[in-house]
Every structure is written in structure tokens, then in C-alpha cells.
Short mmCIF file of C-alpha atoms in Angstrom, two decimals:
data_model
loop_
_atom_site.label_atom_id
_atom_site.label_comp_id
_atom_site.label_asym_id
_atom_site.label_seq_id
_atom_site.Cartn_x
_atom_site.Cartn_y
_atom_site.Cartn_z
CA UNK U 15 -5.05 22.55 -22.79
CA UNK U 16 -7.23 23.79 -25.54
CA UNK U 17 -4.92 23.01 -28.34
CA UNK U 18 -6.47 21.60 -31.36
CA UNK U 19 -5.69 18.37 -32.49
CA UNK U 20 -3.95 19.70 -35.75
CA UNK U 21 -1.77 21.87 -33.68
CA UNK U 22 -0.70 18.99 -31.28
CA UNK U 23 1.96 16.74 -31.66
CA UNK U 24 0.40 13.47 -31.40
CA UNK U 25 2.77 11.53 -32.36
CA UNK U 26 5.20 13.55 -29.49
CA UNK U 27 1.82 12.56 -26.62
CA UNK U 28 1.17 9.30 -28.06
CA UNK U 29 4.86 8.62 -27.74
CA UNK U 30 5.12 9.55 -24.25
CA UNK U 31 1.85 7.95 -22.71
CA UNK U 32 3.49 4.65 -24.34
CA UNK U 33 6.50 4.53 -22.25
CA UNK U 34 4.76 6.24 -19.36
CA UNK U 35 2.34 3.74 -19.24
CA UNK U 36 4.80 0.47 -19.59
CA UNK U 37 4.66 1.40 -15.59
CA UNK U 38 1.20 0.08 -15.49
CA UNK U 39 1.89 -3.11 -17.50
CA UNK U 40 4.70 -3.96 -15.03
CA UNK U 41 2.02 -2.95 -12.24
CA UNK U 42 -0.44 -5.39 -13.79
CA UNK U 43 1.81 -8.35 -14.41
CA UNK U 44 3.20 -7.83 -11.15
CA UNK U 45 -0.01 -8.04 -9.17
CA UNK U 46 -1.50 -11.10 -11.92
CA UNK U 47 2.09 -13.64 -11.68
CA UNK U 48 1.58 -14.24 -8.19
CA UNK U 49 -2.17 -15.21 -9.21
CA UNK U 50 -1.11 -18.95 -10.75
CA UNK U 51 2.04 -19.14 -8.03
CA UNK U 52 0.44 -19.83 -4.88
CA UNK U 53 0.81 -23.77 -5.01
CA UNK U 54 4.35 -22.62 -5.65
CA UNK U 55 4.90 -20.32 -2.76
CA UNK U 56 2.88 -22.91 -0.39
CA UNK U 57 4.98 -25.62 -0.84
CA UNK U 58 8.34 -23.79 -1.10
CA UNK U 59 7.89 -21.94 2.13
CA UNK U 60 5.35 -24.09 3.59
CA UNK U 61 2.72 -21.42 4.21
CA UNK U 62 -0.62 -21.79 5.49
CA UNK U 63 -3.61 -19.68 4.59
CA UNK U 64 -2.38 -16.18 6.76
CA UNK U 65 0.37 -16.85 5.72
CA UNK U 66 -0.04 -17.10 2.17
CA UNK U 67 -2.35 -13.94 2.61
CA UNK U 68 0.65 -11.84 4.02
CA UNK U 69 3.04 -13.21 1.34
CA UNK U 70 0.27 -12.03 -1.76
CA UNK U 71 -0.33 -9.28 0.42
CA UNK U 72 3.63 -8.07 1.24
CA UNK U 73 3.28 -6.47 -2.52
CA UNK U 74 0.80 -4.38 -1.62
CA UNK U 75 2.77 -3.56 1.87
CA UNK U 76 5.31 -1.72 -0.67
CA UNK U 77 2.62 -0.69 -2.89
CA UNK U 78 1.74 1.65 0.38
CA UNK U 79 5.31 2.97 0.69
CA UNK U 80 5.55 3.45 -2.64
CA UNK U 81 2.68 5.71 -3.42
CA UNK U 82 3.11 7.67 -0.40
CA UNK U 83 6.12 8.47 -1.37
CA UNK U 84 6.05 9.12 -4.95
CA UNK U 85 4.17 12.03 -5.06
CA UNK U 86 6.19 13.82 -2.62
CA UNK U 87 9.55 12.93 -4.40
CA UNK U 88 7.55 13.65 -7.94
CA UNK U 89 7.51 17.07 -6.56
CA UNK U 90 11.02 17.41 -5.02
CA UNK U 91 13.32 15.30 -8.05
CA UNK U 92 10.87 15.27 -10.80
CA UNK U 93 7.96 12.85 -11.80
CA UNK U 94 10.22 11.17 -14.82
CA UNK U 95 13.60 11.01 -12.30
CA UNK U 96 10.91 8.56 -9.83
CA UNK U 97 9.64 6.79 -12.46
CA UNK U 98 13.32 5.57 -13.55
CA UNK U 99 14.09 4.72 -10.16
CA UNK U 100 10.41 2.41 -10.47
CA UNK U 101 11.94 0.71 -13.29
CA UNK U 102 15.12 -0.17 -11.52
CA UNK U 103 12.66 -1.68 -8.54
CA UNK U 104 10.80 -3.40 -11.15
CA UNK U 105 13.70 -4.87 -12.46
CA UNK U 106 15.56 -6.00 -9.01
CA UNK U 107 12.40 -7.04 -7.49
CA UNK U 108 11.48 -8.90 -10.57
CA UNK U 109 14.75 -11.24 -10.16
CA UNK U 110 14.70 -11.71 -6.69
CA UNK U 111 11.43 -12.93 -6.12
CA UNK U 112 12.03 -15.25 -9.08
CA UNK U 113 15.34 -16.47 -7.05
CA UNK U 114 14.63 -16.36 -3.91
CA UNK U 115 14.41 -19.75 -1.83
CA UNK U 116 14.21 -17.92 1.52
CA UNK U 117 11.40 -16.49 2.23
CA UNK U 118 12.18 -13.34 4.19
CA UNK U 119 13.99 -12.70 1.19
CA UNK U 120 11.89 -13.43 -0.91
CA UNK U 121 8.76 -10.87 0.99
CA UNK U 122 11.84 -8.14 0.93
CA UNK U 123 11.73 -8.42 -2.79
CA UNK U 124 7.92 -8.35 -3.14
CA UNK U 125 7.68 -5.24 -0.82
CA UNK U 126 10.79 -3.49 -3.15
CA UNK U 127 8.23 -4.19 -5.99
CA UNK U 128 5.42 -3.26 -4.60
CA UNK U 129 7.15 0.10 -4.14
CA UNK U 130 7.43 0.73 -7.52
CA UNK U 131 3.86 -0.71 -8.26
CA UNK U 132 2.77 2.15 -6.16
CA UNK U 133 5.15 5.02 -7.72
CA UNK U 134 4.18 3.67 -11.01
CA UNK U 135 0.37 3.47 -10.18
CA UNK U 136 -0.18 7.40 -9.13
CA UNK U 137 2.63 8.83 -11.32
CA UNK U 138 2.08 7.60 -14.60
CA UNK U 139 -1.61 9.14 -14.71
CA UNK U 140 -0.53 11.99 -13.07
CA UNK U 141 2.58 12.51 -15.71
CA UNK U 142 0.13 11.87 -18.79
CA UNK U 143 -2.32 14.42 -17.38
CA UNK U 144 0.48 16.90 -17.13
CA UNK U 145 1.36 16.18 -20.53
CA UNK U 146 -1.92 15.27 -23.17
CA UNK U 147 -4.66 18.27 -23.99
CA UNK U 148 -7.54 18.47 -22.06
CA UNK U 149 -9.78 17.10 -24.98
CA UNK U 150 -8.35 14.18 -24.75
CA UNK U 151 -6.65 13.70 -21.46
CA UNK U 152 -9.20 11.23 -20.44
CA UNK U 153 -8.61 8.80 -23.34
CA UNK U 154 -4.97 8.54 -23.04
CA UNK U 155 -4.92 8.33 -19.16
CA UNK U 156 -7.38 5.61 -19.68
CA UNK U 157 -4.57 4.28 -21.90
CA UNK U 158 -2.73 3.45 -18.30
CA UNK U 159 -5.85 1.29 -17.28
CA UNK U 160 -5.66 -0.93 -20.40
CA UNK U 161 -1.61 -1.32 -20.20
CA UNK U 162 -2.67 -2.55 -16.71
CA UNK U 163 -5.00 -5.05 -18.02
CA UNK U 164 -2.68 -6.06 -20.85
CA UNK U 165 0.00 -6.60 -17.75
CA UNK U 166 -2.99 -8.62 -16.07
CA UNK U 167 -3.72 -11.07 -19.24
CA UNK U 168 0.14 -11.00 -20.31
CA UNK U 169 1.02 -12.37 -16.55
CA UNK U 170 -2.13 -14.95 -16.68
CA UNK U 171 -1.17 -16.37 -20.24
CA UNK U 172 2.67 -17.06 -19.04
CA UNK U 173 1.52 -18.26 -16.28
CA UNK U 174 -0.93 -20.81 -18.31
CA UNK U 175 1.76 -21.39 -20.87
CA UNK U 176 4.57 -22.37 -18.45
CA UNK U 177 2.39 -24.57 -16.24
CA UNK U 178 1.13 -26.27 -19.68
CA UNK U 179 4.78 -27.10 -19.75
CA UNK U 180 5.17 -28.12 -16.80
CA UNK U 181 2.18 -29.84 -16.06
CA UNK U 182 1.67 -28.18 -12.79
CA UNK U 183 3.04 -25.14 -11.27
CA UNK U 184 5.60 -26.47 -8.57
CA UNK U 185 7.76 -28.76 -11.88
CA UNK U 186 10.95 -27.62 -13.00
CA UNK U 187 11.15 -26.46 -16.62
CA UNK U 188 13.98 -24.34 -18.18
CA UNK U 189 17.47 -24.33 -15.99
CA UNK U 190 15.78 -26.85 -13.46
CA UNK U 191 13.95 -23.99 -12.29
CA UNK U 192 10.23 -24.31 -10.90
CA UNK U 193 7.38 -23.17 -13.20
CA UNK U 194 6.33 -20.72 -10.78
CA UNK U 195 9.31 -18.97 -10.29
CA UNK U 196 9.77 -17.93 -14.01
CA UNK U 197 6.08 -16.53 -13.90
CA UNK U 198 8.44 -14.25 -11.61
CA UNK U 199 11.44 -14.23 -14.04
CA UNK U 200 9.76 -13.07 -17.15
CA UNK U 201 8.69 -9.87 -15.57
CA UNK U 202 12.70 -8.77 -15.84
CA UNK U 203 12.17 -8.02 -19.88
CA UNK U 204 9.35 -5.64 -19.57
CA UNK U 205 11.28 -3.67 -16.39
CA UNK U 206 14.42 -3.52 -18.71
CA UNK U 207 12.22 -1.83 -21.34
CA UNK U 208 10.61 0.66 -19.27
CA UNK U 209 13.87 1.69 -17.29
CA UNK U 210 15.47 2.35 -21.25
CA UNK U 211 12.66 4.01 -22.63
CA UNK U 212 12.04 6.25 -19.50
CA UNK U 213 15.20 8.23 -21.14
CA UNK U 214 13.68 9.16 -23.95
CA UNK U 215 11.00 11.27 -22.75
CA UNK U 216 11.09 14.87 -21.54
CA UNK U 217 9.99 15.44 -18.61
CA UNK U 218 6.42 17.09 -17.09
CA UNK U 219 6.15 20.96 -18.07
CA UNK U 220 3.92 21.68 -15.36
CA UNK U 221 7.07 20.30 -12.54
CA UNK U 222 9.67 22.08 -14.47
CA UNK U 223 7.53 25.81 -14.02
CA UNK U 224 7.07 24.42 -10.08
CA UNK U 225 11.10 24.68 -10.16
CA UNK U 226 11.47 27.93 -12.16
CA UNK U 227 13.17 25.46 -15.28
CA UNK U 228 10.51 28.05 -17.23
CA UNK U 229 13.26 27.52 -20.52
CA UNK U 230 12.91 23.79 -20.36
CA UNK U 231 9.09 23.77 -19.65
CA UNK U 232 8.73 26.03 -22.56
CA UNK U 233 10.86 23.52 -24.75
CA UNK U 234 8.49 20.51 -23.78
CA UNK U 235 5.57 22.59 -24.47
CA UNK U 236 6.83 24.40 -27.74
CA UNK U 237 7.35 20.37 -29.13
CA UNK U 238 4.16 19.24 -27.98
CA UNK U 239 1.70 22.38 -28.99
CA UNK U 240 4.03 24.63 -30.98
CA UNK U 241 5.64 27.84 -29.84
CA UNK U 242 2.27 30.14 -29.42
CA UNK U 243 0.44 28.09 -27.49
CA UNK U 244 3.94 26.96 -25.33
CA UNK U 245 4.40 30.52 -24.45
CA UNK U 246 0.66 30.81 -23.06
CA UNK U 247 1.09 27.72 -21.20
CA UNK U 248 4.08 28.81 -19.43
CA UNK U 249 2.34 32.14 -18.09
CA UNK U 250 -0.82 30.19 -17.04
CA UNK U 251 0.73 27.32 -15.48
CA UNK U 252 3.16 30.19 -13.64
CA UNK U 253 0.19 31.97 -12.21
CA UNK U 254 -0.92 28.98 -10.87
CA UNK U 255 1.71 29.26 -8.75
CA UNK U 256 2.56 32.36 -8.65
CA UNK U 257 0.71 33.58 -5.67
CA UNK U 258 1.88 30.82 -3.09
CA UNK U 259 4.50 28.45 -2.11
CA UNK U 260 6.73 25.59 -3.51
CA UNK U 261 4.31 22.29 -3.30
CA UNK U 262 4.72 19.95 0.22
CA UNK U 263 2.54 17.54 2.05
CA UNK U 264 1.21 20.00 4.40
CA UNK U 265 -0.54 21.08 1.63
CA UNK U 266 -3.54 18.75 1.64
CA UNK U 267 -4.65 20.17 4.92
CA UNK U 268 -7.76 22.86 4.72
CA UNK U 269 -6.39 26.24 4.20
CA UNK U 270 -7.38 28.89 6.81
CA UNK U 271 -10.88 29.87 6.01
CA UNK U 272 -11.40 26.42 3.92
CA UNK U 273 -13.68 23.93 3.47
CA UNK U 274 -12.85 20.88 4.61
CA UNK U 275 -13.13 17.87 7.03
CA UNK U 276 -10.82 16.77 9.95
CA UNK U 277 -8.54 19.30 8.77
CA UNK U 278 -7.95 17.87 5.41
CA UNK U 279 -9.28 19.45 2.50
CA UNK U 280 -12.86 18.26 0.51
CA UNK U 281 -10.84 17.34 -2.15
CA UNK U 282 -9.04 15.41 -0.58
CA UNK U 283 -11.06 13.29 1.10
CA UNK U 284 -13.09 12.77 -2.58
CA UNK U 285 -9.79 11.44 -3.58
CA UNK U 286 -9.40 8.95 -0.24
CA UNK U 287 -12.92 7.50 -1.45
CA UNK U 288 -12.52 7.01 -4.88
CA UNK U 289 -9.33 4.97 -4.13
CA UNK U 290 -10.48 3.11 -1.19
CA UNK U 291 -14.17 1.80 -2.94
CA UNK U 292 -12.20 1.11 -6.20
CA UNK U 293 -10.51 -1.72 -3.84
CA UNK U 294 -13.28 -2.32 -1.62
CA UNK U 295 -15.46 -3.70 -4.77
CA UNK U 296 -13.40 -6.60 -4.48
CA UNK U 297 -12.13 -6.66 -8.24
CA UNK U 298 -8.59 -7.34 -6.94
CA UNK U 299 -9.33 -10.73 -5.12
CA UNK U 300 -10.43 -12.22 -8.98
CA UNK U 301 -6.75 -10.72 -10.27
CA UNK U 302 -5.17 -11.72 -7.65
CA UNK U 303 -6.66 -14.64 -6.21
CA UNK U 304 -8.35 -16.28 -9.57
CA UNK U 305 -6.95 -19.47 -9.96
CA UNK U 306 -7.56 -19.88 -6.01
CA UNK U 307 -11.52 -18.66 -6.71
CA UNK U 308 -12.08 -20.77 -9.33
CA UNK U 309 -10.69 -23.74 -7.93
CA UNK U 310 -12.60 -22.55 -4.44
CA UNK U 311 -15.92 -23.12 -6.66
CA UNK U 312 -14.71 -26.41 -8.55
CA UNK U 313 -12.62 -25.82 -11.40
CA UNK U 314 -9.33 -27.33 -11.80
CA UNK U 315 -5.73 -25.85 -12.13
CA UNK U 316 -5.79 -25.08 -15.76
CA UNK U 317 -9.42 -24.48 -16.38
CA UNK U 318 -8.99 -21.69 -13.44
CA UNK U 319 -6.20 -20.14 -14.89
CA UNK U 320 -7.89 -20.14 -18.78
CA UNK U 321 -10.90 -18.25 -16.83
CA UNK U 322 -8.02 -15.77 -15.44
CA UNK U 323 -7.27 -15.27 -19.44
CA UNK U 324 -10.91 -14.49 -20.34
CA UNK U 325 -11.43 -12.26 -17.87
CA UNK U 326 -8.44 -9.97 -18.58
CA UNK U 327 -9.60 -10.58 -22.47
CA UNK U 328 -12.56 -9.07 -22.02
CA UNK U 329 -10.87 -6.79 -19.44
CA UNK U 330 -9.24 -5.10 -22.02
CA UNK U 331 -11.68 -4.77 -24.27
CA UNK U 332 -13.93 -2.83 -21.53
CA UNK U 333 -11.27 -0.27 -21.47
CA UNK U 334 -11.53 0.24 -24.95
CA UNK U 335 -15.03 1.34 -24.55
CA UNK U 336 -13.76 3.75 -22.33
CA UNK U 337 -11.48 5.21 -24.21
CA UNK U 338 -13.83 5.99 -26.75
CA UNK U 339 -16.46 7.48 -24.60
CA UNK U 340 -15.14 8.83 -21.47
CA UNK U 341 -14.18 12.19 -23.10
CA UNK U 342 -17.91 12.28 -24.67
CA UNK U 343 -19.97 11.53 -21.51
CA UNK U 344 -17.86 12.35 -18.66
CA UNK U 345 -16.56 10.41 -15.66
CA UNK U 346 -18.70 10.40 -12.98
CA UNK U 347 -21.67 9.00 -15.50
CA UNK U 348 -19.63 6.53 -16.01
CA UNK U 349 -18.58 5.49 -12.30
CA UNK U 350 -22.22 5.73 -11.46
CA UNK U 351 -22.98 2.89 -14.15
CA UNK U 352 -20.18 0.71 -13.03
CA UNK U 353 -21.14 0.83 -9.44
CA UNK U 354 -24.77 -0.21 -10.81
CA UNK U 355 -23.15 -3.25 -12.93
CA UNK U 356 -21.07 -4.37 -10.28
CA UNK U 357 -23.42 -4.89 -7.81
CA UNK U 358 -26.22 -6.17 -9.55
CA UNK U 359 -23.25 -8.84 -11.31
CA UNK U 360 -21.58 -9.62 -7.40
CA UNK U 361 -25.07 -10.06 -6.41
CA UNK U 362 -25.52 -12.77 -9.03
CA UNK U 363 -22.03 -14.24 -8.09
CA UNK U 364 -23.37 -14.32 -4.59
CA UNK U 365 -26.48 -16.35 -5.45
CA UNK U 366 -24.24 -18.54 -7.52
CA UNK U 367 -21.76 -19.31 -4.61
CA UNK U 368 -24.59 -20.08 -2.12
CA UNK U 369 -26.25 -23.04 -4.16
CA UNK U 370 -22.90 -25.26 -3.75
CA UNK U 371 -21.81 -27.58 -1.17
CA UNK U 372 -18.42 -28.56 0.59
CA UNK U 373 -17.10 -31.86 -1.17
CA UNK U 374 -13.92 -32.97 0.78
CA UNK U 375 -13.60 -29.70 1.98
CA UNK U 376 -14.21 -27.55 -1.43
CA UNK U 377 -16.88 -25.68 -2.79
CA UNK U 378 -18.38 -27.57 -5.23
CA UNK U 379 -20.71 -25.53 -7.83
CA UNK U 380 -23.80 -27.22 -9.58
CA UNK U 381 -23.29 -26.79 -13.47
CA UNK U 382 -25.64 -24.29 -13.66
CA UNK U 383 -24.26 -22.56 -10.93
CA UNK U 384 -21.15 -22.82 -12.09
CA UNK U 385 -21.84 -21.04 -15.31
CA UNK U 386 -23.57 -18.41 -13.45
CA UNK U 387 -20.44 -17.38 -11.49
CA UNK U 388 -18.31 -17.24 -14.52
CA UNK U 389 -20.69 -15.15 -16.54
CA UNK U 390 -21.05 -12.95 -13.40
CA UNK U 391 -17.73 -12.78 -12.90
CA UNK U 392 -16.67 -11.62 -16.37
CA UNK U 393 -19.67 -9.01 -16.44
CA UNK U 394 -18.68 -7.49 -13.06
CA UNK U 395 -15.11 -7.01 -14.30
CA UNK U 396 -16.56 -5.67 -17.94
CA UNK U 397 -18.46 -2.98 -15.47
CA UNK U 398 -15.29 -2.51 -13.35
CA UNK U 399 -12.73 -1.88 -16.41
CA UNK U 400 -15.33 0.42 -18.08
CA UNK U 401 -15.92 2.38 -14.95
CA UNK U 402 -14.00 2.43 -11.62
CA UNK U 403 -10.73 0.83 -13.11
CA UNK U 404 -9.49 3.34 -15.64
CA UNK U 405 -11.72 6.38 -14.35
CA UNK U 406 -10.38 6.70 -10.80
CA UNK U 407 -7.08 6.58 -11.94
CA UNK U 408 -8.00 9.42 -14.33
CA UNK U 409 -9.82 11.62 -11.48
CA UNK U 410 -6.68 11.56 -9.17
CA UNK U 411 -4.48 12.43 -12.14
CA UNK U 412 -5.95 15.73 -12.92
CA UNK U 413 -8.54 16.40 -10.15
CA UNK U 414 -6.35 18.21 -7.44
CA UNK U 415 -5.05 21.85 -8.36
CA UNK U 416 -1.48 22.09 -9.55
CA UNK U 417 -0.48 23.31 -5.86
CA UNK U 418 -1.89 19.82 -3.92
CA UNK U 419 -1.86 17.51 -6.88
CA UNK U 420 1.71 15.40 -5.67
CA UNK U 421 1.02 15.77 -1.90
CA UNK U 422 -3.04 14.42 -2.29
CA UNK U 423 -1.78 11.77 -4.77
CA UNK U 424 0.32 10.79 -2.16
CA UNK U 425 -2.05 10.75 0.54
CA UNK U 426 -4.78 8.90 -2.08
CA UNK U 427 -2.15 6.40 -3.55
CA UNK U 428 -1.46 6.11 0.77
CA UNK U 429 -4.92 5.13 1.01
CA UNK U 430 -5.76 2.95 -2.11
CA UNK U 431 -2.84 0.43 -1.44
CA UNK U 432 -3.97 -0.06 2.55
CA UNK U 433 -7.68 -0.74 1.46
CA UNK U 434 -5.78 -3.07 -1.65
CA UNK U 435 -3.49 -4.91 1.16
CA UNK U 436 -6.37 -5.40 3.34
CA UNK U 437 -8.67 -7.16 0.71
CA UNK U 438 -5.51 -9.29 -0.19
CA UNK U 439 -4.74 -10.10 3.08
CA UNK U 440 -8.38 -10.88 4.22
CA UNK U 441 -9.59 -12.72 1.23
CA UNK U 442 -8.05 -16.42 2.00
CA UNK U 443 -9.03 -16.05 5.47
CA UNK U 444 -12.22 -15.16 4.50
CA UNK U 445 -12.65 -17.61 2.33
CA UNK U 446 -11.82 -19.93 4.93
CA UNK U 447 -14.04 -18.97 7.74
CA UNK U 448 -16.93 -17.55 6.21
CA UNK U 449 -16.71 -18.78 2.29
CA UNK U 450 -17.67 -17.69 -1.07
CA UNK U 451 -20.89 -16.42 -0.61
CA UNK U 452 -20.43 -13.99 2.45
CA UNK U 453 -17.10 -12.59 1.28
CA UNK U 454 -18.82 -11.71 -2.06
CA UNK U 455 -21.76 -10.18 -0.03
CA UNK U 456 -19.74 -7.30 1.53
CA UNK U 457 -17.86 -6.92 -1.64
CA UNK U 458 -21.93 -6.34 -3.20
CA UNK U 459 -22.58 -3.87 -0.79
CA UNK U 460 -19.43 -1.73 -0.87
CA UNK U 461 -20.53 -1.34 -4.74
CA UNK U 462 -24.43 -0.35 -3.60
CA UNK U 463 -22.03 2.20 -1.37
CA UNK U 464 -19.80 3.55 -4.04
CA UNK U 465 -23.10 4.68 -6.40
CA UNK U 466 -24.48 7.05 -3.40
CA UNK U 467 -20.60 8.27 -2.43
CA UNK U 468 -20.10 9.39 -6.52
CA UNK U 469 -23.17 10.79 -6.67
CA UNK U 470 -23.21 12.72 -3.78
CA UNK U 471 -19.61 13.94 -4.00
CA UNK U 472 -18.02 13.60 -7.26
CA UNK U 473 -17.80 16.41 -9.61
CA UNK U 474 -17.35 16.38 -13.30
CA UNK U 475 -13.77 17.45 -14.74
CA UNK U 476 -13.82 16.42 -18.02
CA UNK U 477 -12.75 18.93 -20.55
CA UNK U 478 -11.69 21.17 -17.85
CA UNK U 479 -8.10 22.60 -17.77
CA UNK U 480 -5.51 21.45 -15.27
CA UNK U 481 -5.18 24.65 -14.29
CA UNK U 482 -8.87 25.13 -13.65
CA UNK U 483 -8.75 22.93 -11.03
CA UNK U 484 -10.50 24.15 -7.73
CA UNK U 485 -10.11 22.40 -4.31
#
């Protein structure tokens, strides 16, 4: 939208990407909490590495169902009506994993969280593109990728604090409950907030014209941008549709006459790779698997999880950067220089792996090696959470045409969470069989991958219209 910035409500957008965006802090203290619980989970349910893979990995198992889903629903009940039905996952899932002392149940509860990981994860960009002015669209979508981050750190320093009191993870603290579990537990207050908030903001304009609720879009619009520019809006976001049907899955598939490949569109498939080399980078196996890494290369308990703590520190201070540039320069500079940082930084992470040895059956790191890894380390994710992080979650939130833009976040959010399970799921293993070193490696290369892919394929939307939107 072309709005000025004197004639938008800011307060109204800045407002509404808040509580939209509580959905990624819940995503990213969701996927961080089960970072410092694994000696928990091993010695509750007695799980060996696979094991322990699928049980990390069930989250993401949900994660699938969930995205795949929420776009479709987004477009049938509403994008704000899915999001409060997130929250309520959030919530239940939340308190049953932090229960749970079976552990069927306790997978059941991850998956039900994972679901709303992955409605929360392609929604809540989507919803804030429907809702902020192009000008600035970028910054406050990256907004999502920092409440992400901030879920990250938040779930890393409870998890340091509460092991602090316990000493190690598997005590009992408060209520003669295990440490671990309440690195579970605490995630309930944040889900409580989210599912209250969500009623106290409107829902997306450009869903309510896809219904013909053209009164209520134009009373969203008129409070965000003023009556003018509302009544524009309406007629432009109408046309859009105008000439074609009510939005369904189908609708990702080349159009007679189309360009496309193996039937689906171009888009589409620009979409698919942007959320499967986000994953394929690796940068969830140091969120996820940190304190398990670190102590892989040496470190003990708590020093591993204080490295988790700098790393989302400096995390989040990458995605500041973004914010404050990514409307200037664009986003595909900006993935092009992340896929350079990241594999030049997992290439030094690689060397730093391959100068240790195997002490009692651990990785031990020289000093200097050592250091090397954790500089590399924090560097790569800098790169990441300036680039690929925030910036693919930004391209699949405004990049598809109003038409396509539920069904191919769908079929993207589909795709990112598979590629996401299948680094969770493979990383212990791999660490296992093949060790530090090698599973970095592939990670390295993926990121040499992802520069050519962008560059190639990748065109620039910034500052362009939703509406404008061609695939």
C-alpha cells in the first residue's frame, strides 16, 4: 500500500504485528526448550540416539500438518480464527508435554504443538503482510523473525536458570517436579497471552474482500489508512479477484497456458526452495541441538547452554540489522550475502571440528579449536538471522498473488517443516556415525547451493504492492 506514513495508523499496525507475532515467540521457545531437555527426555523414557531424534523431531512431524493446513483453513475460516485455534494448541501442548510421564503421550503433545508451530510460522507473516504498507512491510514482517529469536533466547535462559537451580536438568525443583519438565511448563504463560490478545485484533482486509465481507474489510482499512485510501483498497484488492474464483489448493498448479514445472507453478516452486535451503543450512541443529553440540565438541552442561544464550543474543541483534535495512536494499541482496557468510563461517566450523579427537567417546576440541567453533558458530547464525531467517519468511508472506498466496503457503510451509524434521531427525544419528566435521560439511555446501538457487531464481519484491504480485 502506498499510504504515507502520516496517513497510517501506526500505532493500529504496530499493535497488530505485536500480537500477531507472539505466534513466533511461542514458535521459538517451543523449538529452543527441548534444546537443554534431552538428558531429561533420555532418562525418563529411556531413549537412545533415533530415538531421541524422533522425539526432538515429533515437533516438527506436527509442524508439517500444521502448515499444510493453515493456509488452506486461513482461506476457508479466516487467518485470525486459525491463529486462535494455534494459541489453544500452544497452550494444551505446552502442559502436556510438561506432564507427561508416558511417552506416547508425551510425542502426541509435541506433534499437537508442532501443529500450531506450523500455523503460527506461515500465518503470522502472511497476516502482517496483509495488514502493514508496502514501505514498510518488510521491517515489520521481519519483526516475526526477531519474536522468534526472542522465543529462542527466552527458552535457552529458563532453561539455564532452572538447571542453575537444579544443578542438572533431570533434579526436581518447584512441586517435586523435574527441571526439564518446567522448561516445558513455562511455555503455558506466553500461549495464554497470545490466545487473549488474538481477540483484540481485526482481522486481514484482504480475506474479508476474498469472502465478499467488503463492509468489514473497508472498516479494517478505513482504521488503518483512513477512509480515502480504504475505499481504493477495497476496489483494488476486489479486482484482484474479481476475474476468477474463490482461492483452493488446486490453485498452485500451472494455469493452462502457464509457466511452470511438473505442473506446479514457477512461483511455486521458488517458494519450495527458499523454505527447504533455509533448513538445509543447518541453523536449526545449533537451536535445537546446542547444548548436545557443544557438549559433542567438549563443553560442559552449563557452559553449552550459556553458548545457546549468546547465540540467540546476538541472534537478535542480527535481526535488528534487518529491520533497518531490508526495506532500503531489498531481499534477495540480502539472502545472497547470508548464503556467502554462512558458508564461508560452516566452513570454518568444519575445520574447527576436524582438529579434535574422541576422548572416552567425545569430541574433544583443542583450545584453539574450540574458540574457533564458537566464533564460527555465532557468525554463521549473525549471517543466518540477517539473511535467510527473517527474509524467507518475508518472501512467502507477500510473494504469491492474492489468488495462490494461502494454497502455496501451504504447500511451502508443507515443504519447510519436512526438510526441518529431516535435519532434526538426522542430526544425532549423524553425529553418531559420521561426526562433527562431515555433518557440518553438507550443511557448508547446501549454503554454496542456496547463493546460485537465489540468484538464479529469486526476484526482488520489495516496495511492490500485494496486489502487484505476478506468478
Amino acid at each position: 500500500m502506498n499510504q504515507s506514513a502520516e496517513r497510517t495508523n501506526l500505532g493500529l499496525v504496530f499493535a497488530i504485528v505485536a500480537v500477531a507475532t507472539i505466534g513466533g515467540l511461542l514458535f521459538g521457545y517451543d523449538s529452543g526448550a527441548v534444546n537443554g531437555t534431552q538428558p531429561g527426555l533420555t532418562a525418563a523414557f529411556g531413549l537412545d540416539d533415533a530415538s531421541l531424534g524422533f522425539t526432538v523431531g515429533s515437533l516438527l512431524i506436527g509442524c508439517v500438518i500444521g502448515a499444510s493446513l493453515a493456509g488452506v483453513l486461513a482461506d476457508a475460516i479466516g487467518r485470525r480464527a486459525v491463529m486462535r485455534l494455534a494459541a489453544l494448541l500452544f497452550l494444551g501442548g505446552a502442559l502436556v508435554q510438561g506432564f507427561a510421564h508416558d511417552h506416547t503421550l508425551f510425542v502426541i503433545a509435541r506433534i499437537i504443538g508442532g501443529m500450531a508451530v506450523g500455523a503460527a510460522s506461515v500465518l503470522s507473516p502472511a497476516y502482517i503482510s496483509e495488514v502493514a504498507p508496502a514501505n514498510i512491510r518488510g521491517r515489520m514482517t521481519t519483526v516475526q523473525q526477531v519474536m522468534i529469536i526472542t522465543g529462542l533466547t527466552a527458552a535457552f535462559l529458563a532453561n539455564y536458570y532452572v538447571t542453575s537451580i537444579a544443578g542438572v536438568s533431570t533434579n526436581k525443583i518447584w512441586a517435586d517436579i523435574e527441571a526439564w519438565r518446567w522448561m516445558y511448563l513455562l511455555q503455558a504463560v506466553p500461549a495464554a497471552v497470545f490466545l487473549i490478545a488474538l481477540f483484540f485484533i481485526p482481522e486481514s482486509p484482504r480475506y474479508l474482500v476474498s469472502k465478499g465481507r467488503n463492509e468489514e474489510a473497508n472498516a479494517v482499512l478505513t482504521n488503518l489508512f483512513g477512509a480515502g485510501a480504504a475505499a481504493a483498497k477495497v476496489a483494488e484488492i476486489q479486482a484482484t479477484f474479481a476475474n476468477d474464483h474463490r482461492p483452493r489448493l488446486s490453485d498452485v498448479l500451472t494455469p493452462k497456458g502457464g509457466a511452470g514445472f511438473l505442473g506446479v507453478r514457477k512461483i511455486v516452486w521458488v517458494g519450495i526452495m527458499l523454505a527447504v535451503f533455509q533448513q538445509l543450512v543447518g541453523i536449526n541443529v545449533i537451536f535445537y541441538y546446542g547444548a548436545t553440540l557443544w557438549q559433542a565438541a567438549g563443553f560442559s552442561e552449563q557452559d553449552s547452554l550459556m553458548i545457546n544464550i549468546v547465540s540467540g543474543a546476538v541472534s537478535i541483534a542480527a535481526c535488528f540489522v534487518t529491520i533497518a535495512v531490508i526495506d532500503r536494499i531489498g531481499r534477495k541482496p540480502l539472502l545472497l550475502i547470508g548464503s556467502v557468510g554462512m558458508a564461508a563461517s560452516l566452513f570454518a566450523m568444519v575445520y574447527a571440528f576436524s582438529q579434535g579427537g574422541i576422548v572416552d567417546g567425545k569430541l574433544m576440541l583443542p583450545d584453539d579449536a574450540g574458540k574457533i567453533a564458537v566464533w564460527a558458530a555465532n557468525i554463521y547464525v549473525i549471517f543466518f538471522n540477517v539473511s535467510w531467517g527473517p527474509v524467507m519468511w518475508v518472501m512467502l508472506g507477500e510473494m504469491f498473488p492474492n489468488q495462490i498466496r494461502g494454497s502455496s503457503l501451504a504447500v511451502a510451509g508443507f515443504f519447510q517443516w519436512a526438510a526441518n524434521y529431516a535435519i532434526a531427525q538426522a542430526f544425532p544419528i549423524m553425529l553418531a556415525k559420521i561426526g562433527l566435521a562431515y555433518s557440518y560439511s553438507f550443511y557448508a555446501v547446501c549454503a554454496v547451493i542456496s547463493f546460485f538457487l537465489v540468484a538464479k531464481f529469486v526476484h526482488e519484491t520489495k516496495g511492490k504492492e500485494l496486489e502487484a504480485m505476478e506468478g
